[in-house]
Amino acid sequence: MSAKRVLAINGSPRRSGNTATLLEEALKGARDCGAETELVHLYRLRYRGCISCFSCKRKDREHGICAMKDDLSPVLERIREVDALLLGSPIYFMNVSSGFLAFFERLFFSNYLYSREIPTVFPKVMPSALFLTMNMTEAHVEQFRMRERLDMLEMTITQHFRMKPRQLWAYDTYQFDDYSRYESSIFEESAKMASRTNKWPLDCQEAYRIGRELASSHE
Ligand SMILES: Cc1cc2nc3c(=O)[nH]c(=O)nc-3n(C[C@H](O)[C@H](O)[C@H](O)COP(=O)(O)O)c2cc1C
């Protein structure tokens, strides 16, 4: 049997930040199960979100293809070829990053039809995972009803990939190498450090486990 191809999409501008680290861990897990892996940093690319041209909905055009041609085009094509997809974004203003959202629009709106019979033209069942990293603690996530706010992500992914994404929400992330150099009095550095020391390694382990699981799933 040929090796599974696992693609990860980093929706953070930081190439070695929390989101990228979790994605790298997951890819390591996938590689340890024999998969071939790739990582795309969205913020290295020049592209825009959906411009609502509706080319993807025209009856006389091929569906599932975004007509915008830019650095994202080969990434969207690659997604159709791989066997599993890892999506990662930091939380910015209670949402995914703008770069990630622009990517999300392009990928999923082009595969969506305003059709009762055919809700998606994405060509196959796609195992996937969603990694979100944030400053908020788990208590904040509940307080601000973040799961409900971001429900659209899971719903949309499930509709197009025909299976739910695995999810990892990494709370209370460490944002700066040295908190003393930044105005950051709303954070208790010792609490952040405790989270970095005790919780973050578990998040990384969970990412690694998800990567292994996706690389060995039989979907
Ligand atoms: C512009 C901006 C907005 C942010 N807004 C939020 C927010 O609303 N909620 C939150 O929990 N964290 C917020 N954060 C913190 C990041 O989500 C968090 O540090 C994340 O782990 C960064 O991921 P990265 O290291 O992959 O870039 C924000 C960070 C930035 C730069």
PDB file of C-alpha atoms and ligand atoms in Angstrom:
ATOM      1  CA  MET A   1       0.000   0.000   0.000  1.00  0.00           C
ATOM      2  CA  SER A   2       1.391   3.468  -0.863  1.00  0.00           C
ATOM      3  CA  ALA A   3       2.245   5.974   1.892  1.00  0.00           C
ATOM      4  CA  LYS A   4      -0.501   8.317   3.054  1.00  0.00           C
ATOM      5  CA  ARG A   5      -0.007  11.962   2.175  1.00  0.00           C
ATOM      6  CA  VAL A   6      -0.731  14.337   5.036  1.00  0.00           C
ATOM      7  CA  LEU A   7      -0.829  18.082   4.452  1.00  0.00           C
ATOM      8  CA  ALA A   8      -0.812  20.709   7.211  1.00  0.00           C
ATOM      9  CA  ILE A   9      -1.899  24.331   6.800  1.00  0.00           C
ATOM     10  CA  ASN A  10      -0.512  26.884   9.253  1.00  0.00           C
ATOM     11  CA  GLY A  11      -2.821  29.873   9.649  1.00  0.00           C
ATOM     12  CA  SER A  12      -0.435  31.761  11.949  1.00  0.00           C
ATOM     13  CA  PRO A  13       2.059  34.345  10.695  1.00  0.00           C
ATOM     14  CA  ARG A  14       4.563  32.835  13.132  1.00  0.00           C
ATOM     15  CA  ARG A  15       6.411  29.983  11.479  1.00  0.00           C
ATOM     16  CA  SER A  16       7.667  28.583  14.767  1.00  0.00           C
ATOM     17  CA  GLY A  17       4.801  29.657  17.014  1.00  0.00           C
ATOM     18  CA  ASN A  18       2.314  27.575  18.941  1.00  0.00           C
ATOM     19  CA  THR A  19       0.145  26.636  15.980  1.00  0.00           C
ATOM     20  CA  ALA A  20       3.113  25.649  13.812  1.00  0.00           C
ATOM     21  CA  THR A  21       4.544  23.607  16.695  1.00  0.00           C
ATOM     22  CA  LEU A  22       1.339  21.593  17.116  1.00  0.00           C
ATOM     23  CA  LEU A  23       1.136  21.008  13.380  1.00  0.00           C
ATOM     24  CA  GLU A  24       4.781  19.885  13.317  1.00  0.00           C
ATOM     25  CA  GLU A  25       4.085  17.461  16.173  1.00  0.00           C
ATOM     26  CA  ALA A  26       1.103  16.032  14.325  1.00  0.00           C
ATOM     27  CA  LEU A  27       3.159  15.671  11.154  1.00  0.00           C
ATOM     28  CA  LYS A  28       5.863  13.916  13.152  1.00  0.00           C
ATOM     29  CA  GLY A  29       3.212  11.470  14.394  1.00  0.00           C
ATOM     30  CA  ALA A  30       2.029  10.946  10.819  1.00  0.00           C
ATOM     31  CA  ARG A  31       5.577  10.378   9.567  1.00  0.00           C
ATOM     32  CA  ASP A  32       6.177   7.840  12.338  1.00  0.00           C
ATOM     33  CA  CYS A  33       3.278   5.893  10.806  1.00  0.00           C
ATOM     34  CA  GLY A  34       4.890   5.992   7.372  1.00  0.00           C
ATOM     35  CA  ALA A  35       3.101   9.040   5.931  1.00  0.00           C
ATOM     36  CA  GLU A  36       4.609  11.617   3.588  1.00  0.00           C
ATOM     37  CA  THR A  37       4.044  15.077   5.033  1.00  0.00           C
ATOM     38  CA  GLU A  38       3.970  18.695   3.876  1.00  0.00           C
ATOM     39  CA  LEU A  39       3.481  21.953   5.746  1.00  0.00           C
ATOM     40  CA  VAL A  40       2.190  25.144   4.143  1.00  0.00           C
ATOM     41  CA  HIS A  41       2.625  28.475   5.939  1.00  0.00           C
ATOM     42  CA  LEU A  42      -0.260  30.579   4.649  1.00  0.00           C
ATOM     43  CA  TYR A  43       1.395  33.853   5.605  1.00  0.00           C
ATOM     44  CA  ARG A  44       4.240  33.156   3.179  1.00  0.00           C
ATOM     45  CA  LEU A  45       1.726  33.248   0.319  1.00  0.00           C
ATOM     46  CA  ARG A  46       0.042  36.133  -1.445  1.00  0.00           C
ATOM     47  CA  TYR A  47      -3.685  35.546  -1.795  1.00  0.00           C
ATOM     48  CA  ARG A  48      -7.044  37.016  -0.918  1.00  0.00           C
ATOM     49  CA  GLY A  49     -10.280  35.638   0.432  1.00  0.00           C
ATOM     50  CA  CYS A  50     -13.268  34.819  -1.765  1.00  0.00           C
ATOM     51  CA  ILE A  51     -14.296  37.740  -4.013  1.00  0.00           C
ATOM     52  CA  SER A  52     -17.791  36.362  -4.591  1.00  0.00           C
ATOM     53  CA  CYS A  53     -17.366  35.976  -8.359  1.00  0.00           C
ATOM     54  CA  PHE A  54     -19.572  32.827  -8.288  1.00  0.00           C
ATOM     55  CA  SER A  55     -17.545  31.176 -11.035  1.00  0.00           C
ATOM     56  CA  CYS A  56     -17.595  28.024  -8.872  1.00  0.00           C
ATOM     57  CA  LYS A  57     -21.420  28.049  -8.965  1.00  0.00           C
ATOM     58  CA  ARG A  58     -21.899  28.608 -12.711  1.00  0.00           C
ATOM     59  CA  LYS A  59     -23.724  25.783 -14.472  1.00  0.00           C
ATOM     60  CA  ASP A  60     -21.351  25.997 -17.434  1.00  0.00           C
ATOM     61  CA  ARG A  61     -18.156  25.741 -15.378  1.00  0.00           C
ATOM     62  CA  GLU A  62     -16.467  22.980 -13.445  1.00  0.00           C
ATOM     63  CA  HIS A  63     -17.581  23.002  -9.827  1.00  0.00           C
ATOM     64  CA  GLY A  64     -15.136  22.752  -6.951  1.00  0.00           C
ATOM     65  CA  ILE A  65     -12.546  24.944  -8.657  1.00  0.00           C
ATOM     66  CA  CYS A  66     -11.812  28.440  -7.365  1.00  0.00           C
ATOM     67  CA  ALA A  67     -11.374  30.769 -10.343  1.00  0.00           C
ATOM     68  CA  MET A  68      -9.048  33.127  -8.469  1.00  0.00           C
ATOM     69  CA  LYS A  69      -5.473  32.459  -9.495  1.00  0.00           C
ATOM     70  CA  ASP A  70      -2.817  33.282  -6.935  1.00  0.00           C
ATOM     71  CA  ASP A  71      -0.413  31.562  -4.520  1.00  0.00           C
ATOM     72  CA  LEU A  72      -3.295  29.695  -2.896  1.00  0.00           C
ATOM     73  CA  SER A  73      -4.342  27.957  -6.133  1.00  0.00           C
ATOM     74  CA  PRO A  74      -1.739  25.148  -5.982  1.00  0.00           C
ATOM     75  CA  VAL A  75      -2.540  24.623  -2.282  1.00  0.00           C
ATOM     76  CA  LEU A  76      -6.241  24.170  -3.047  1.00  0.00           C
ATOM     77  CA  GLU A  77      -5.332  21.693  -5.784  1.00  0.00           C
ATOM     78  CA  ARG A  78      -3.014  19.810  -3.454  1.00  0.00           C
ATOM     79  CA  ILE A  79      -5.796  19.442  -0.897  1.00  0.00           C
ATOM     80  CA  ARG A  80      -7.791  17.399  -3.399  1.00  0.00           C
ATOM     81  CA  GLU A  81      -4.871  14.992  -3.769  1.00  0.00           C
ATOM     82  CA  VAL A  82      -3.814  14.318  -0.172  1.00  0.00           C
ATOM     83  CA  ASP A  83      -5.211  11.670   2.188  1.00  0.00           C
ATOM     84  CA  ALA A  84      -5.531  13.788   5.332  1.00  0.00           C
ATOM     85  CA  LEU A  85      -5.550  17.480   6.130  1.00  0.00           C
ATOM     86  CA  LEU A  86      -4.445  19.292   9.286  1.00  0.00           C
ATOM     87  CA  LEU A  87      -5.748  22.825   9.737  1.00  0.00           C
ATOM     88  CA  GLY A  88      -4.247  25.171  12.306  1.00  0.00           C
ATOM     89  CA  SER A  89      -4.970  28.726  13.384  1.00  0.00           C
ATOM     90  CA  PRO A  90      -4.341  30.999  16.335  1.00  0.00           C
ATOM     91  CA  ILE A  91      -7.395  32.717  17.768  1.00  0.00           C
ATOM     92  CA  TYR A  92      -7.464  36.402  16.858  1.00  0.00           C
ATOM     93  CA  PHE A  93     -10.257  38.523  18.295  1.00  0.00           C
ATOM     94  CA  MET A  94     -12.325  35.465  19.185  1.00  0.00           C
ATOM     95  CA  ASN A  95     -12.047  34.037  15.696  1.00  0.00           C
ATOM     96  CA  VAL A  96      -9.536  32.272  13.492  1.00  0.00           C
ATOM     97  CA  SER A  97      -6.862  34.511  11.937  1.00  0.00           C
ATOM     98  CA  SER A  98      -7.812  36.560   8.869  1.00  0.00           C
ATOM     99  CA  GLY A  99      -5.322  34.616   6.743  1.00  0.00           C
ATOM    100  CA  PHE A 100      -6.873  31.343   7.836  1.00  0.00           C
ATOM    101  CA  LEU A 101     -10.406  32.612   7.257  1.00  0.00           C
ATOM    102  CA  ALA A 102      -9.520  33.815   3.749  1.00  0.00           C
ATOM    103  CA  PHE A 103      -8.111  30.352   3.005  1.00  0.00           C
ATOM    104  CA  PHE A 104     -11.199  28.706   4.531  1.00  0.00           C
ATOM    105  CA  GLU A 105     -13.516  30.764   2.306  1.00  0.00           C
ATOM    106  CA  ARG A 106     -11.609  29.862  -0.828  1.00  0.00           C
ATOM    107  CA  LEU A 107     -11.469  26.146  -0.026  1.00  0.00           C
ATOM    108  CA  PHE A 108     -15.010  25.592   1.122  1.00  0.00           C
ATOM    109  CA  PHE A 109     -17.064  28.110  -0.823  1.00  0.00           C
ATOM    110  CA  SER A 110     -15.653  26.743  -4.086  1.00  0.00           C
ATOM    111  CA  ASN A 111     -16.782  23.252  -3.079  1.00  0.00           C
ATOM    112  CA  TYR A 112     -20.198  24.366  -1.871  1.00  0.00           C
ATOM    113  CA  LEU A 113     -23.209  24.377  -4.195  1.00  0.00           C
ATOM    114  CA  TYR A 114     -26.502  26.097  -3.524  1.00  0.00           C
ATOM    115  CA  SER A 115     -28.115  22.769  -4.228  1.00  0.00           C
ATOM    116  CA  ARG A 116     -30.495  20.692  -2.121  1.00  0.00           C
ATOM    117  CA  GLU A 117     -29.191  17.470  -3.615  1.00  0.00           C
ATOM    118  CA  ILE A 118     -25.446  18.144  -3.722  1.00  0.00           C
ATOM    119  CA  PRO A 119     -24.252  20.168  -0.735  1.00  0.00           C
ATOM    120  CA  THR A 120     -20.591  19.640  -1.618  1.00  0.00           C
ATOM    121  CA  VAL A 121     -18.567  18.746  -4.669  1.00  0.00           C
ATOM    122  CA  PHE A 122     -15.439  17.984  -2.671  1.00  0.00           C
ATOM    123  CA  PRO A 123     -14.412  14.714  -4.319  1.00  0.00           C
ATOM    124  CA  LYS A 124     -13.845  12.402  -1.363  1.00  0.00           C
ATOM    125  CA  VAL A 125     -14.096  11.641   2.328  1.00  0.00           C
ATOM    126  CA  MET A 126     -11.200  13.461   3.972  1.00  0.00           C
ATOM    127  CA  PRO A 127      -9.932  12.731   7.477  1.00  0.00           C
ATOM    128  CA  SER A 128      -8.911  16.035   9.033  1.00  0.00           C
ATOM    129  CA  ALA A 129      -7.995  17.795  12.243  1.00  0.00           C
ATOM    130  CA  LEU A 130      -8.393  21.330  13.493  1.00  0.00           C
ATOM    131  CA  PHE A 131      -5.791  22.830  15.838  1.00  0.00           C
ATOM    132  CA  LEU A 132      -6.627  26.105  17.537  1.00  0.00           C
ATOM    133  CA  THR A 133      -4.242  27.916  19.872  1.00  0.00           C
ATOM    134  CA  MET A 134      -5.204  30.789  22.146  1.00  0.00           C
ATOM    135  CA  ASN A 135      -4.347  32.877  25.156  1.00  0.00           C
ATOM    136  CA  MET A 136      -7.683  32.155  26.760  1.00  0.00           C
ATOM    137  CA  THR A 137      -7.954  29.559  29.462  1.00  0.00           C
ATOM    138  CA  GLU A 138     -10.521  26.789  29.229  1.00  0.00           C
ATOM    139  CA  ALA A 139     -12.694  28.759  31.676  1.00  0.00           C
ATOM    140  CA  HIS A 140     -12.618  31.787  29.332  1.00  0.00           C
ATOM    141  CA  VAL A 141     -13.554  29.580  26.412  1.00  0.00           C
ATOM    142  CA  GLU A 142     -16.651  28.505  28.297  1.00  0.00           C
ATOM    143  CA  GLN A 143     -17.413  31.986  29.559  1.00  0.00           C
ATOM    144  CA  PHE A 144     -17.297  33.458  26.044  1.00  0.00           C
ATOM    145  CA  ARG A 145     -19.059  30.466  24.512  1.00  0.00           C
ATOM    146  CA  MET A 146     -16.217  30.004  22.059  1.00  0.00           C
ATOM    147  CA  ARG A 147     -17.290  26.499  21.053  1.00  0.00           C
ATOM    148  CA  GLU A 148     -20.652  27.854  19.889  1.00  0.00           C
ATOM    149  CA  ARG A 149     -19.019  30.877  18.227  1.00  0.00           C
ATOM    150  CA  LEU A 150     -16.685  28.671  16.208  1.00  0.00           C
ATOM    151  CA  ASP A 151     -19.174  25.899  15.533  1.00  0.00           C
ATOM    152  CA  MET A 152     -19.224  27.027  11.891  1.00  0.00           C
ATOM    153  CA  LEU A 153     -15.713  25.644  11.433  1.00  0.00           C
ATOM    154  CA  GLU A 154     -16.630  22.105  12.460  1.00  0.00           C
ATOM    155  CA  MET A 155     -19.959  22.236  10.595  1.00  0.00           C
ATOM    156  CA  THR A 156     -18.370  23.383   7.358  1.00  0.00           C
ATOM    157  CA  ILE A 157     -15.475  20.936   7.502  1.00  0.00           C
ATOM    158  CA  THR A 158     -17.853  18.066   8.299  1.00  0.00           C
ATOM    159  CA  GLN A 159     -20.194  18.970   5.463  1.00  0.00           C
ATOM    160  CA  HIS A 160     -17.434  18.959   2.851  1.00  0.00           C
ATOM    161  CA  PHE A 161     -15.143  16.245   4.143  1.00  0.00           C
ATOM    162  CA  ARG A 162     -18.093  14.036   5.183  1.00  0.00           C
ATOM    163  CA  MET A 163     -16.596  13.345   8.564  1.00  0.00           C
ATOM    164  CA  LYS A 164     -15.943  15.423  11.661  1.00  0.00           C
ATOM    165  CA  PRO A 165     -12.483  16.862  12.133  1.00  0.00           C
ATOM    166  CA  ARG A 166     -10.506  15.800  15.187  1.00  0.00           C
ATOM    167  CA  GLN A 167     -10.069  18.922  17.297  1.00  0.00           C
ATOM    168  CA  LEU A 168      -7.371  20.180  19.611  1.00  0.00           C
ATOM    169  CA  TRP A 169      -7.875  23.474  21.410  1.00  0.00           C
ATOM    170  CA  ALA A 170      -4.649  24.557  23.092  1.00  0.00           C
ATOM    171  CA  TYR A 171      -5.527  27.075  25.817  1.00  0.00           C
ATOM    172  CA  ASP A 172      -3.412  29.533  27.750  1.00  0.00           C
ATOM    173  CA  THR A 173      -0.518  29.469  25.285  1.00  0.00           C
ATOM    174  CA  TYR A 174       2.820  31.144  25.837  1.00  0.00           C
ATOM    175  CA  GLN A 175       3.015  34.155  23.555  1.00  0.00           C
ATOM    176  CA  PHE A 176       6.398  35.805  24.180  1.00  0.00           C
ATOM    177  CA  ASP A 177       9.838  34.370  24.815  1.00  0.00           C
ATOM    178  CA  ASP A 178      10.319  36.875  27.618  1.00  0.00           C
ATOM    179  CA  TYR A 179       7.188  38.418  29.174  1.00  0.00           C
ATOM    180  CA  SER A 180       9.253  41.041  31.026  1.00  0.00           C
ATOM    181  CA  ARG A 181      10.066  42.794  27.724  1.00  0.00           C
ATOM    182  CA  TYR A 182       6.406  43.386  26.811  1.00  0.00           C
ATOM    183  CA  GLU A 183       3.508  45.269  28.333  1.00  0.00           C
ATOM    184  CA  SER A 184       1.524  42.275  29.483  1.00  0.00           C
ATOM    185  CA  SER A 185       0.285  42.987  32.989  1.00  0.00           C
ATOM    186  CA  ILE A 186      -3.025  41.186  32.389  1.00  0.00           C
ATOM    187  CA  PHE A 187      -1.026  37.945  32.452  1.00  0.00           C
ATOM    188  CA  GLU A 188       0.649  36.400  35.430  1.00  0.00           C
ATOM    189  CA  GLU A 189       3.949  35.261  33.978  1.00  0.00           C
ATOM    190  CA  SER A 190       4.349  32.495  36.565  1.00  0.00           C
ATOM    191  CA  ALA A 191       0.907  31.115  35.665  1.00  0.00           C
ATOM    192  CA  LYS A 192       1.791  31.276  31.959  1.00  0.00           C
ATOM    193  CA  MET A 193       5.060  29.491  32.654  1.00  0.00           C
ATOM    194  CA  ALA A 194       3.271  26.826  34.697  1.00  0.00           C
ATOM    195  CA  SER A 195       0.922  26.241  31.794  1.00  0.00           C
ATOM    196  CA  ARG A 196       3.885  26.109  29.401  1.00  0.00           C
ATOM    197  CA  THR A 197       5.635  23.562  31.582  1.00  0.00           C
ATOM    198  CA  ASN A 198       2.695  21.384  32.584  1.00  0.00           C
ATOM    199  CA  LYS A 199      -0.011  21.675  29.944  1.00  0.00           C
ATOM    200  CA  TRP A 200       1.742  22.510  26.685  1.00  0.00           C
ATOM    201  CA  PRO A 201       3.677  19.213  26.516  1.00  0.00           C
ATOM    202  CA  LEU A 202       0.321  17.407  26.818  1.00  0.00           C
ATOM    203  CA  ASP A 203      -1.060  19.477  23.926  1.00  0.00           C
ATOM    204  CA  CYS A 204       1.980  18.503  21.864  1.00  0.00           C
ATOM    205  CA  GLN A 205       1.492  14.844  22.786  1.00  0.00           C
ATOM    206  CA  GLU A 206      -2.150  15.036  21.777  1.00  0.00           C
ATOM    207  CA  ALA A 207      -1.181  16.627  18.441  1.00  0.00           C
ATOM    208  CA  TYR A 208       1.310  13.823  17.849  1.00  0.00           C
ATOM    209  CA  ARG A 209      -1.385  11.239  18.672  1.00  0.00           C
ATOM    210  CA  ILE A 210      -3.852  12.868  16.256  1.00  0.00           C
ATOM    211  CA  GLY A 211      -1.190  12.851  13.528  1.00  0.00           C
ATOM    212  CA  ARG A 212      -0.609   9.135  14.035  1.00  0.00           C
ATOM    213  CA  GLU A 213      -4.336   8.450  14.045  1.00  0.00           C
ATOM    214  CA  LEU A 214      -4.930  10.322  10.797  1.00  0.00           C
ATOM    215  CA  ALA A 215      -2.010   8.640   9.066  1.00  0.00           C
ATOM    216  CA  SER A 216      -3.309   5.220   9.990  1.00  0.00           C
ATOM    217  CA  SER A 217      -7.065   5.811   9.502  1.00  0.00           C
ATOM    218  CA  HIS A 218      -8.804   3.748   6.840  1.00  0.00           C
ATOM    219  CA  GLU A 219     -11.234   6.393   5.638  1.00  0.00           C
TER     220      GLU A 219
HETATM  221  C1  LIG B   1      -3.939  40.044  16.620  1.00  0.00           C
HETATM  222  C2  LIG B   1      -4.062  39.069  17.764  1.00  0.00           C
HETATM  223  C3  LIG B   1      -5.302  38.861  18.345  1.00  0.00           C
HETATM  224  C4  LIG B   1      -5.453  37.908  19.364  1.00  0.00           C
HETATM  225  N1  LIG B   1      -6.696  37.702  19.900  1.00  0.00           N
HETATM  226  C5  LIG B   1      -6.864  36.703  20.798  1.00  0.00           C
HETATM  227  C6  LIG B   1      -8.170  36.401  21.297  1.00  0.00           C
HETATM  228  O1  LIG B   1      -9.180  37.018  20.952  1.00  0.00           O
HETATM  229  N2  LIG B   1      -8.287  35.382  22.193  1.00  0.00           N
HETATM  230  C7  LIG B   1      -7.188  34.663  22.609  1.00  0.00           C
HETATM  231  O2  LIG B   1      -7.365  33.736  23.401  1.00  0.00           O
HETATM  232  N3  LIG B   1      -5.955  34.921  22.146  1.00  0.00           N
HETATM  233  C8  LIG B   1      -5.758  35.919  21.252  1.00  0.00           C
HETATM  234  N4  LIG B   1      -4.500  36.161  20.749  1.00  0.00           N
HETATM  235  C9  LIG B   1      -3.358  35.314  21.198  1.00  0.00           C
HETATM  236  C10 LIG B   1      -3.042  34.157  20.251  1.00  0.00           C
HETATM  237  O3  LIG B   1      -4.220  33.486  19.828  1.00  0.00           O
HETATM  238  C11 LIG B   1      -2.164  33.102  20.927  1.00  0.00           C
HETATM  239  O4  LIG B   1      -1.011  33.685  21.460  1.00  0.00           O
HETATM  240  C12 LIG B   1      -1.809  32.007  19.931  1.00  0.00           C
HETATM  241  O5  LIG B   1      -1.351  30.854  20.602  1.00  0.00           O
HETATM  242  C13 LIG B   1      -0.725  32.475  18.966  1.00  0.00           C
HETATM  243  O6  LIG B   1      -0.427  31.427  18.078  1.00  0.00           O
HETATM  244  P1  LIG B   1       0.943  31.385  17.249  1.00  0.00           P
HETATM  245  O7  LIG B   1       2.055  31.260  18.265  1.00  0.00           O
HETATM  246  O8  LIG B   1       0.816  30.180  16.410  1.00  0.00           O
HETATM  247  O9  LIG B   1       1.020  32.645  16.467  1.00  0.00           O
HETATM  248  C14 LIG B   1      -4.313  37.150  19.797  1.00  0.00           C
HETATM  249  C15 LIG B   1      -3.044  37.393  19.208  1.00  0.00           C
HETATM  250  C16 LIG B   1      -2.927  38.346  18.209  1.00  0.00           C
HETATM  251  C17 LIG B   1      -1.564  38.574  17.574  1.00  0.00           C
END
